[in-house]
């Protein structure tokens, strides 16, 4: 009892001493090493990794220092706040490191950003927490009395789960005169007790002997276990079996099928009868694990495979075989059989992702680490040599690490999320065995967006047409831009570029690019304007681009004709004309002059007699507004006639004005003086009008001819390549468009020809296909024409013929308009 108390007190003191934080710290190949005792309490400090690595506490937390070894996470944990390694639960060394003399647990730890791997080895030290024990508490031996002193009988050894000095160290036998013990040291298989006959046996003196064998371990104080041995003394059998070979050594492939013959042993006995019949068995000192792997035929000595053999567990087995006769006191001979296990490539490589960044920015430079992987193959030699590879169709590569079978996955080229937003990276590990085994592991790498693309407009420049008289505050048109980036980097906002406060009459919706007009536009005041829209994304820093917007105001029939002549002194459209009674038919009484601020058909005026006292006397020219006599006056005709002339334009909704002319018929003598003055004035006026008409006609004809000659010269001088540069238009419809602008006084007008619709789009910038004649005011300042020819195609001479015919007809119409204005 006193001995047990001393033993218990010593164990407690030893356990308390083992709880000391660090018994051993060493650096080997950048690896920390600590030691702890088994069975220490949960939460016991193993060591301060942060201090030993020289890392501060902030670095540990910011870089997420942690354990990544799957086999060690449930045994240990590291505190990110102080870097101290703790025990997570009680560790039983005999469970964690079965059949191993040194119990070393490798722990992989990792720091992120950048990735660092540190290896920590924790050696679990054994404590003497098991007593030796025998599988058989009672053993019966039958020994012939004829055995000579020195005869040896091997006994089953005691088993102690502890290792090293705490395993079985010695055996003791109680005091007796006939037997003693010898110890056979089998190395890793422990010590085996052998009972040796010390003095000849005499059955007649003692038929049996009772012995107690005690097994002791190396603890202080030692622990022990007993086995009772009963030796029955038998009669004489004086020849033991003899094996035919001195050494049995064979090679066996791992994974050999159950029932495969390993080797057949043979022994002979010179005795006759039962004393010479030999049976085979495994030695009592055999390890129990071996008995589960192999079997022996008692009669033939054939050793066969009983269970699957794994080279990775053990590559050699030493088997003790016993050959015994069947004598009344059987004699036994032992022989060792050495079985060498041959490795077979039966284990595929295992790929473990140690650390992995699932998302990487697209602007990462080549060589950026994406993940760390480790590869392991349980086979040996060439069967365990692993070659890793990665697909060629991904912008990643494998980079070997300083530690064997460790690799880094790094970027090998630039990434572009807009081309590919994620990659499935397949790692292939293949060993060098025959046939080779391989395994694959696929990881998905996401490419995160950076703001590397500016917004782009769908068109640049934009061209829009809008009708005058629009309602203020109403949507008029929209511009659109797109950005291939995502999230905030692709969110676009719009604004109008305002230099010096211009374009204040427009506003834009910053979210969708819809443009609103803040005022109503008047074609007669503003015919075209230009502004710039800027599209900016919401990235950091923000990227932007701009587009030019050209806006053309289209005319509406919103101006009524204005009477220029006659105009009375009070401003009303009314005049009095006196003519002699003796005038002939065709006499020009007067001419009604009017103009319309609109252009095109909206400004094309027609004259008609709305009211007349005598229809047979006067006629009105529909286009010029001239009033002429139809016949001579007679005595019966009235002396005063009232003519109401209606002047209206050709708009869809026609607008009009009226003028009143009072014609007084006087005797020739009375009208003579006025007639002379009027005739003189009219002659001067007609002369001026004729002169202006001649100048205008000549100018128009000259400009027209010059335009045709220049166009033909340009067409002839162009090469095929140059011409095709401007003719390859996807939306070409083979039509001609033209416009004629003119000025009258301080006003500027545009006439739209029959080959140009209101909604036609004039492509800005197509100067190679457009002839522009400069706008120069004539001598009179009354009319200033500007002719712009837009040739949308130069492919056919027929187009030029149509154009010439169109120009000729339009020139006639223009002259008619000018005559009317004059």
CSV table of N, CA and C in Angstrom, one decimal, residues 618-743:
chain,number,residue,atom,x,y,z
A,618,UNK,N,-61.0,92.3,-114.0
A,618,UNK,CA,-59.6,92.1,-113.4
A,618,UNK,C,-59.3,90.7,-113.3
A,619,UNK,N,-58.0,90.4,-113.4
A,619,UNK,CA,-57.5,89.1,-113.2
A,619,UNK,C,-56.3,89.2,-112.2
A,620,UNK,N,-56.1,88.1,-111.5
A,620,UNK,CA,-55.0,88.0,-110.5
A,620,UNK,C,-54.1,86.9,-110.8
A,621,UNK,N,-52.7,87.1,-111.0
A,621,UNK,CA,-51.8,86.0,-111.2
A,621,UNK,C,-51.6,85.2,-109.9
A,622,UNK,N,-51.9,83.9,-110.0
A,622,UNK,CA,-51.9,83.0,-108.8
A,622,UNK,C,-50.5,83.0,-108.1
A,623,UNK,N,-49.5,83.2,-108.9
A,623,UNK,CA,-48.1,83.0,-108.2
A,623,UNK,C,-47.4,84.3,-108.0
A,624,UNK,N,-47.7,85.3,-108.9
A,624,UNK,CA,-46.9,86.6,-108.7
A,624,UNK,C,-47.7,87.7,-108.0
A,625,UNK,N,-49.0,87.6,-107.9
A,625,UNK,CA,-49.8,88.6,-107.2
A,625,UNK,C,-50.1,89.8,-108.1
A,626,UNK,N,-49.8,89.7,-109.4
A,626,UNK,CA,-50.0,90.9,-110.3
A,626,UNK,C,-51.5,91.0,-110.7
A,627,UNK,N,-52.0,92.2,-110.6
A,627,UNK,CA,-53.4,92.5,-111.0
A,627,UNK,C,-53.4,93.1,-112.3
A,628,UNK,N,-54.1,92.5,-113.3
A,628,UNK,CA,-54.2,93.0,-114.7
A,628,UNK,C,-55.6,93.2,-115.1
A,629,UNK,N,-55.8,94.0,-116.1
A,629,UNK,CA,-57.1,94.2,-116.7
A,629,UNK,C,-57.4,93.1,-117.7
A,630,UNK,N,-58.7,92.7,-117.7
A,630,UNK,CA,-59.1,91.7,-118.7
A,630,UNK,C,-59.6,92.3,-120.0
A,631,UNK,N,-60.1,93.5,-119.9
A,631,UNK,CA,-60.7,94.1,-121.1
A,631,UNK,C,-60.6,95.6,-120.9
A,632,UNK,N,-60.9,96.4,-121.9
A,632,UNK,CA,-60.9,97.9,-121.7
A,632,UNK,C,-62.2,98.3,-120.9
A,633,UNK,N,-62.1,99.4,-120.3
A,633,UNK,CA,-63.2,100.0,-119.6
A,633,UNK,C,-64.2,100.6,-120.5
A,634,UNK,N,-65.5,100.5,-120.2
A,634,UNK,CA,-66.6,101.1,-121.0
A,634,UNK,C,-67.2,102.2,-120.1
A,635,UNK,N,-68.0,102.9,-120.8
A,635,UNK,CA,-68.7,104.1,-120.1
A,635,UNK,C,-69.6,103.6,-119.0
A,636,UNK,N,-70.1,102.4,-119.2
A,636,UNK,CA,-71.0,101.9,-118.1
A,636,UNK,C,-70.3,101.3,-116.9
A,637,UNK,N,-69.0,101.1,-117.0
A,637,UNK,CA,-68.3,100.5,-115.9
A,637,UNK,C,-68.2,101.5,-114.7
A,638,UNK,N,-68.2,101.0,-113.5
A,638,UNK,CA,-68.2,101.8,-112.3
A,638,UNK,C,-66.8,102.5,-112.3
A,639,UNK,N,-66.7,103.6,-111.6
A,639,UNK,CA,-65.5,104.4,-111.5
A,639,UNK,C,-64.6,103.9,-110.4
A,640,UNK,N,-65.1,103.1,-109.5
A,640,UNK,CA,-64.3,102.6,-108.4
A,640,UNK,C,-64.6,101.1,-108.2
A,641,UNK,N,-63.6,100.4,-108.0
A,641,UNK,CA,-63.7,98.9,-107.8
A,641,UNK,C,-62.9,98.5,-106.6
A,642,UNK,N,-63.5,97.5,-105.9
A,642,UNK,CA,-62.8,97.0,-104.7
A,642,UNK,C,-62.4,95.5,-104.9
A,643,UNK,N,-61.1,95.3,-104.7
A,643,UNK,CA,-60.6,93.9,-104.9
A,643,UNK,C,-60.0,93.4,-103.5
A,644,UNK,N,-60.5,92.3,-103.1
A,644,UNK,CA,-60.0,91.7,-101.8
A,644,UNK,C,-59.1,90.5,-102.3
A,645,UNK,N,-57.8,90.5,-102.0
A,645,UNK,CA,-56.9,89.4,-102.4
A,645,UNK,C,-56.6,88.6,-101.2
A,646,UNK,N,-56.7,87.3,-101.3
A,646,UNK,CA,-56.4,86.3,-100.2
A,646,UNK,C,-55.0,85.8,-100.5
A,647,UNK,N,-54.1,85.9,-99.6
A,647,UNK,CA,-52.7,85.3,-99.7
A,647,UNK,C,-52.6,84.2,-98.7
A,648,UNK,N,-52.3,83.0,-99.1
A,648,UNK,CA,-52.2,81.9,-98.2
A,648,UNK,C,-51.0,81.0,-98.5
A,649,UNK,N,-50.4,80.3,-97.5
A,649,UNK,CA,-49.3,79.5,-97.7
A,649,UNK,C,-49.7,78.1,-98.0
A,650,UNK,N,-48.8,77.1,-98.2
A,650,UNK,CA,-49.1,75.8,-98.6
A,650,UNK,C,-48.8,74.8,-97.5
A,651,UNK,N,-48.9,75.3,-96.3
A,651,UNK,CA,-48.7,74.3,-95.1
A,651,UNK,C,-49.8,73.4,-95.0
A,652,UNK,N,-49.6,72.3,-94.2
A,652,UNK,CA,-50.7,71.3,-94.0
A,652,UNK,C,-52.0,72.0,-93.5
A,653,UNK,N,-51.7,72.9,-92.5
A,653,UNK,CA,-52.8,73.7,-92.1
A,653,UNK,C,-52.5,75.1,-92.6
A,654,UNK,N,-53.2,75.5,-93.7
A,654,UNK,CA,-52.8,76.7,-94.4
A,654,UNK,C,-53.1,78.0,-93.5
A,655,UNK,N,-52.2,79.0,-93.5
A,655,UNK,CA,-52.4,80.3,-92.9
A,655,UNK,C,-52.5,81.3,-94.0
A,656,UNK,N,-53.2,82.4,-93.8
A,656,UNK,CA,-53.5,83.3,-94.8
A,656,UNK,C,-53.6,84.8,-94.3
A,657,UNK,N,-53.6,85.7,-95.2
A,657,UNK,CA,-53.7,87.1,-95.0
A,657,UNK,C,-54.5,87.7,-96.2
A,658,UNK,N,-55.1,88.8,-95.9
A,658,UNK,CA,-55.9,89.5,-97.0
A,658,UNK,C,-55.4,90.9,-97.2
A,659,UNK,N,-55.5,91.3,-98.5
A,659,UNK,CA,-55.1,92.7,-98.8
A,659,UNK,C,-56.3,93.3,-99.7
A,660,UNK,N,-56.5,94.6,-99.5
A,660,UNK,CA,-57.6,95.2,-100.2
A,660,UNK,C,-57.0,96.3,-101.1
A,661,UNK,N,-57.4,96.2,-102.4
A,661,UNK,CA,-56.9,97.2,-103.4
A,661,UNK,C,-58.2,97.9,-104.0
A,662,UNK,N,-58.2,99.2,-103.8
A,662,UNK,CA,-59.3,100.1,-104.4
A,662,UNK,C,-58.8,100.6,-105.7
A,663,UNK,N,-59.4,100.2,-106.8
A,663,UNK,CA,-59.0,100.7,-108.1
A,663,UNK,C,-60.0,101.8,-108.5
A,664,UNK,N,-59.4,103.0,-108.8
A,664,UNK,CA,-60.2,104.1,-109.2
A,664,UNK,C,-60.0,104.4,-110.7
A,665,UNK,N,-61.0,104.4,-111.5
A,665,UNK,CA,-60.9,104.7,-112.9
A,665,UNK,C,-61.1,106.2,-113.1
A,666,UNK,N,-60.1,106.9,-113.7
A,666,UNK,CA,-60.2,108.3,-113.9
A,666,UNK,C,-60.0,108.6,-115.4
A,667,UNK,N,-60.4,109.8,-115.7
A,667,UNK,CA,-60.3,110.2,-117.1
A,667,UNK,C,-58.8,110.4,-117.4
A,668,UNK,N,-58.4,110.2,-118.7
A,668,UNK,CA,-57.0,110.2,-119.0
A,668,UNK,C,-56.3,111.5,-118.6
A,669,UNK,N,-57.0,112.7,-118.8
A,669,UNK,CA,-56.4,113.9,-118.4
A,669,UNK,C,-56.0,114.0,-116.9
A,670,UNK,N,-57.0,113.5,-116.1
A,670,UNK,CA,-56.8,113.6,-114.7
A,670,UNK,C,-55.6,112.7,-114.2
A,671,UNK,N,-55.5,111.6,-114.9
A,671,UNK,CA,-54.4,110.6,-114.5
A,671,UNK,C,-53.1,110.8,-115.2
A,672,UNK,N,-53.1,111.9,-116.0
A,672,UNK,CA,-51.8,112.0,-116.8
A,672,UNK,C,-50.6,112.3,-115.9
A,673,UNK,N,-50.8,113.3,-115.0
A,673,UNK,CA,-49.6,113.7,-114.2
A,673,UNK,C,-49.2,112.5,-113.3
A,674,UNK,N,-50.2,111.9,-112.7
A,674,UNK,CA,-49.9,110.8,-111.8
A,674,UNK,C,-49.3,109.6,-112.6
A,675,UNK,N,-49.9,109.5,-113.8
A,675,UNK,CA,-49.4,108.4,-114.7
A,675,UNK,C,-48.0,108.5,-115.0
A,676,UNK,N,-47.6,109.8,-115.3
A,676,UNK,CA,-46.2,110.0,-115.7
A,676,UNK,C,-45.3,109.7,-114.5
A,677,UNK,N,-45.7,110.2,-113.4
A,677,UNK,CA,-44.8,109.9,-112.2
A,677,UNK,C,-44.8,108.4,-111.9
A,678,UNK,N,-45.9,107.8,-112.0
A,678,UNK,CA,-46.0,106.3,-111.7
A,678,UNK,C,-45.3,105.5,-112.7
A,679,UNK,N,-45.4,106.0,-114.0
A,679,UNK,CA,-44.8,105.2,-115.1
A,679,UNK,C,-43.3,105.3,-114.9
A,680,UNK,N,-42.8,106.5,-114.6
A,680,UNK,CA,-41.4,106.7,-114.4
A,680,UNK,C,-40.9,105.8,-113.2
A,681,UNK,N,-41.6,105.9,-112.1
A,681,UNK,CA,-41.2,105.1,-111.0
A,681,UNK,C,-41.2,103.6,-111.3
A,682,UNK,N,-42.3,103.2,-112.0
A,682,UNK,CA,-42.5,101.8,-112.3
A,682,UNK,C,-41.4,101.3,-113.2
A,683,UNK,N,-41.1,102.2,-114.2
A,683,UNK,CA,-40.1,101.8,-115.2
A,683,UNK,C,-38.7,101.6,-114.4
A,684,UNK,N,-38.4,102.5,-113.5
A,684,UNK,CA,-37.2,102.3,-112.7
A,684,UNK,C,-37.2,101.0,-111.9
A,685,UNK,N,-38.4,100.8,-111.4
A,685,UNK,CA,-38.6,99.6,-110.5
A,685,UNK,C,-38.4,98.4,-111.4
A,686,UNK,N,-39.1,98.4,-112.5
A,686,UNK,CA,-39.0,97.2,-113.4
A,686,UNK,C,-37.6,97.0,-113.9
A,687,UNK,N,-37.0,98.1,-114.2
A,687,UNK,CA,-35.6,98.0,-114.6
A,687,UNK,C,-34.7,97.3,-113.5
A,688,UNK,N,-34.9,97.8,-112.2
A,688,UNK,CA,-34.1,97.3,-111.1
A,688,UNK,C,-34.5,95.8,-110.9
A,689,UNK,N,-35.8,95.5,-111.0
A,689,UNK,CA,-36.2,94.1,-110.8
A,689,UNK,C,-35.6,93.2,-111.8
A,690,UNK,N,-35.7,93.7,-113.1
A,690,UNK,CA,-35.1,92.9,-114.2
A,690,UNK,C,-33.6,92.7,-114.0
A,691,UNK,N,-32.9,93.8,-113.6
A,691,UNK,CA,-31.5,93.7,-113.3
A,691,UNK,C,-31.2,92.7,-112.2
A,692,UNK,N,-31.9,92.7,-111.1
A,692,UNK,CA,-31.7,91.8,-110.1
A,692,UNK,C,-32.0,90.4,-110.5
A,693,UNK,N,-33.0,90.2,-111.3
A,693,UNK,CA,-33.4,88.9,-111.7
A,693,UNK,C,-32.3,88.3,-112.6
A,694,UNK,N,-31.7,89.1,-113.5
A,694,UNK,CA,-30.6,88.7,-114.4
A,694,UNK,C,-29.4,88.3,-113.5
A,695,UNK,N,-29.1,89.1,-112.5
A,695,UNK,CA,-27.9,88.8,-111.7
A,695,UNK,C,-28.2,87.5,-110.9
A,696,UNK,N,-29.4,87.3,-110.4
A,696,UNK,CA,-29.7,86.1,-109.6
A,696,UNK,C,-29.6,84.9,-110.5
A,697,UNK,N,-30.3,85.0,-111.7
A,697,UNK,CA,-30.3,83.9,-112.6
A,697,UNK,C,-28.9,83.5,-113.0
A,698,UNK,N,-28.1,84.5,-113.3
A,698,UNK,CA,-26.7,84.2,-113.7
A,698,UNK,C,-25.9,83.6,-112.6
A,699,UNK,N,-26.1,84.1,-111.4
A,699,UNK,CA,-25.4,83.6,-110.2
A,699,UNK,C,-25.7,82.1,-110.0
A,700,UNK,N,-27.1,81.8,-110.0
A,700,UNK,CA,-27.5,80.5,-109.7
A,700,UNK,C,-27.0,79.5,-110.8
A,701,UNK,N,-27.1,80.0,-112.1
A,701,UNK,CA,-26.6,79.1,-113.2
A,701,UNK,C,-25.1,78.9,-113.1
A,702,UNK,N,-24.4,79.9,-112.8
A,702,UNK,CA,-23.0,79.8,-112.7
A,702,UNK,C,-22.6,78.9,-111.5
A,703,UNK,N,-23.2,79.1,-110.3
A,703,UNK,CA,-22.9,78.2,-109.2
A,703,UNK,C,-23.3,76.7,-109.5
A,704,UNK,N,-24.4,76.6,-110.2
A,704,UNK,CA,-24.8,75.2,-110.6
A,704,UNK,C,-23.8,74.5,-111.5
A,705,UNK,N,-23.4,75.3,-112.5
A,705,UNK,CA,-22.4,74.7,-113.5
A,705,UNK,C,-21.1,74.4,-112.8
A,706,UNK,N,-20.7,75.3,-111.9
A,706,UNK,CA,-19.4,75.1,-111.2
A,706,UNK,C,-19.5,73.9,-110.3
A,707,UNK,N,-20.6,73.7,-109.7
A,707,UNK,CA,-20.8,72.5,-108.8
A,707,UNK,C,-20.7,71.3,-109.6
A,708,UNK,N,-21.4,71.2,-110.8
A,708,UNK,CA,-21.4,70.0,-111.6
A,708,UNK,C,-20.0,69.7,-112.1
A,709,UNK,N,-19.3,70.8,-112.5
A,709,UNK,CA,-17.9,70.6,-113.0
A,709,UNK,C,-17.0,70.1,-111.9
A,710,UNK,N,-17.1,70.6,-110.7
A,710,UNK,CA,-16.3,70.2,-109.6
A,710,UNK,C,-16.6,68.8,-109.2
A,711,UNK,N,-17.8,68.4,-109.2
A,711,UNK,CA,-18.2,67.0,-108.8
A,711,UNK,C,-17.7,66.0,-109.8
A,712,UNK,N,-17.8,66.4,-111.1
A,712,UNK,CA,-17.3,65.5,-112.2
A,712,UNK,C,-15.8,65.3,-112.1
A,713,UNK,N,-15.1,66.5,-111.8
A,713,UNK,CA,-13.7,66.4,-111.7
A,713,UNK,C,-13.2,65.6,-110.5
A,714,UNK,N,-13.9,65.7,-109.4
A,714,UNK,CA,-13.6,64.9,-108.3
A,714,UNK,C,-13.9,63.4,-108.5
A,715,UNK,N,-15.0,63.1,-109.2
A,715,UNK,CA,-15.3,61.8,-109.5
A,715,UNK,C,-14.2,61.1,-110.4
A,716,UNK,N,-13.8,61.9,-111.4
A,716,UNK,CA,-12.8,61.3,-112.3
A,716,UNK,C,-11.5,61.2,-111.7
A,717,UNK,N,-11.1,62.0,-110.8
A,717,UNK,CA,-9.8,62.0,-110.2
A,717,UNK,C,-9.7,61.0,-109.0
A,718,UNK,N,-10.8,60.5,-108.5
A,718,UNK,CA,-10.8,59.6,-107.4
A,718,UNK,C,-10.3,58.2,-107.9
A,719,UNK,N,-9.5,57.6,-107.0
A,719,UNK,CA,-9.2,56.2,-107.3
A,719,UNK,C,-10.3,55.3,-106.7
A,720,UNK,N,-10.2,54.0,-107.1
A,720,UNK,CA,-11.2,53.0,-106.6
A,720,UNK,C,-11.2,52.9,-105.1
A,721,UNK,N,-10.0,52.9,-104.5
A,721,UNK,CA,-10.0,52.8,-103.1
A,721,UNK,C,-10.5,54.0,-102.4
A,722,UNK,N,-10.2,55.2,-102.9
A,722,UNK,CA,-10.7,56.4,-102.3
A,722,UNK,C,-12.2,56.6,-102.4
A,723,UNK,N,-12.7,56.2,-103.6
A,723,UNK,CA,-14.2,56.3,-103.7
A,723,UNK,C,-14.9,55.4,-102.8
A,724,UNK,N,-14.4,54.1,-102.7
A,724,UNK,CA,-15.1,53.2,-101.9
A,724,UNK,C,-15.1,53.5,-100.4
A,725,UNK,N,-14.1,54.4,-100.1
A,725,UNK,CA,-14.0,54.8,-98.7
A,725,UNK,C,-15.3,55.5,-98.2
A,726,UNK,N,-15.9,56.3,-99.1
A,726,UNK,CA,-17.0,57.1,-98.7
A,726,UNK,C,-18.3,56.5,-99.2
A,727,UNK,N,-18.3,55.4,-100.0
A,727,UNK,CA,-19.6,54.9,-100.5
A,727,UNK,C,-20.1,53.7,-99.8
A,728,UNK,N,-19.3,53.1,-98.9
A,728,UNK,CA,-19.7,51.9,-98.2
A,728,UNK,C,-20.5,52.3,-97.0
A,729,UNK,N,-21.8,52.7,-97.2
A,729,UNK,CA,-22.7,53.1,-96.2
A,729,UNK,C,-23.7,52.0,-96.1
A,730,UNK,N,-23.9,51.5,-94.8
A,730,UNK,CA,-24.8,50.4,-94.6
A,730,UNK,C,-26.2,50.7,-94.9
A,731,UNK,N,-26.6,52.0,-94.7
A,731,UNK,CA,-28.0,52.4,-94.9
A,731,UNK,C,-28.3,53.2,-96.1
A,732,UNK,N,-27.5,53.1,-97.2
A,732,UNK,CA,-27.6,53.8,-98.4
A,732,UNK,C,-28.9,53.4,-99.1
A,733,UNK,N,-29.7,54.4,-99.5
A,733,UNK,CA,-30.9,54.0,-100.2
A,733,UNK,C,-30.9,54.6,-101.7
A,734,UNK,N,-29.8,55.1,-102.2
A,734,UNK,CA,-29.7,55.5,-103.6
A,734,UNK,C,-30.4,56.8,-103.9
A,735,UNK,N,-30.7,57.6,-102.9
A,735,UNK,CA,-31.5,58.9,-103.2
A,735,UNK,C,-30.5,60.1,-103.0
A,736,UNK,N,-31.0,61.2,-103.6
A,736,UNK,CA,-30.3,62.5,-103.4
A,736,UNK,C,-31.1,63.4,-102.5
A,737,UNK,N,-30.3,64.1,-101.7
A,737,UNK,CA,-31.0,65.1,-100.9
A,737,UNK,C,-30.3,66.4,-101.1
A,738,UNK,N,-31.1,67.5,-101.0
A,738,UNK,CA,-30.6,68.8,-101.2
A,738,UNK,C,-31.4,69.8,-100.4
A,739,UNK,N,-30.8,70.9,-100.1
A,739,UNK,CA,-31.5,72.0,-99.4
A,739,UNK,C,-31.0,73.3,-99.9
A,740,UNK,N,-31.9,74.3,-100.0
A,740,UNK,CA,-31.5,75.6,-100.5
A,740,UNK,C,-31.9,76.6,-99.4
A,741,UNK,N,-30.9,77.4,-99.0
A,741,UNK,CA,-31.2,78.4,-98.0
A,741,UNK,C,-31.0,79.8,-98.6
A,742,UNK,N,-31.8,80.8,-98.2
A,742,UNK,CA,-31.6,82.1,-98.7
A,742,UNK,C,-32.0,83.1,-97.7
A,743,UNK,N,-31.5,84.3,-97.9
A,743,UNK,CA,-31.8,85.4,-96.9
A,743,UNK,C,-32.6,86.5,-97.6
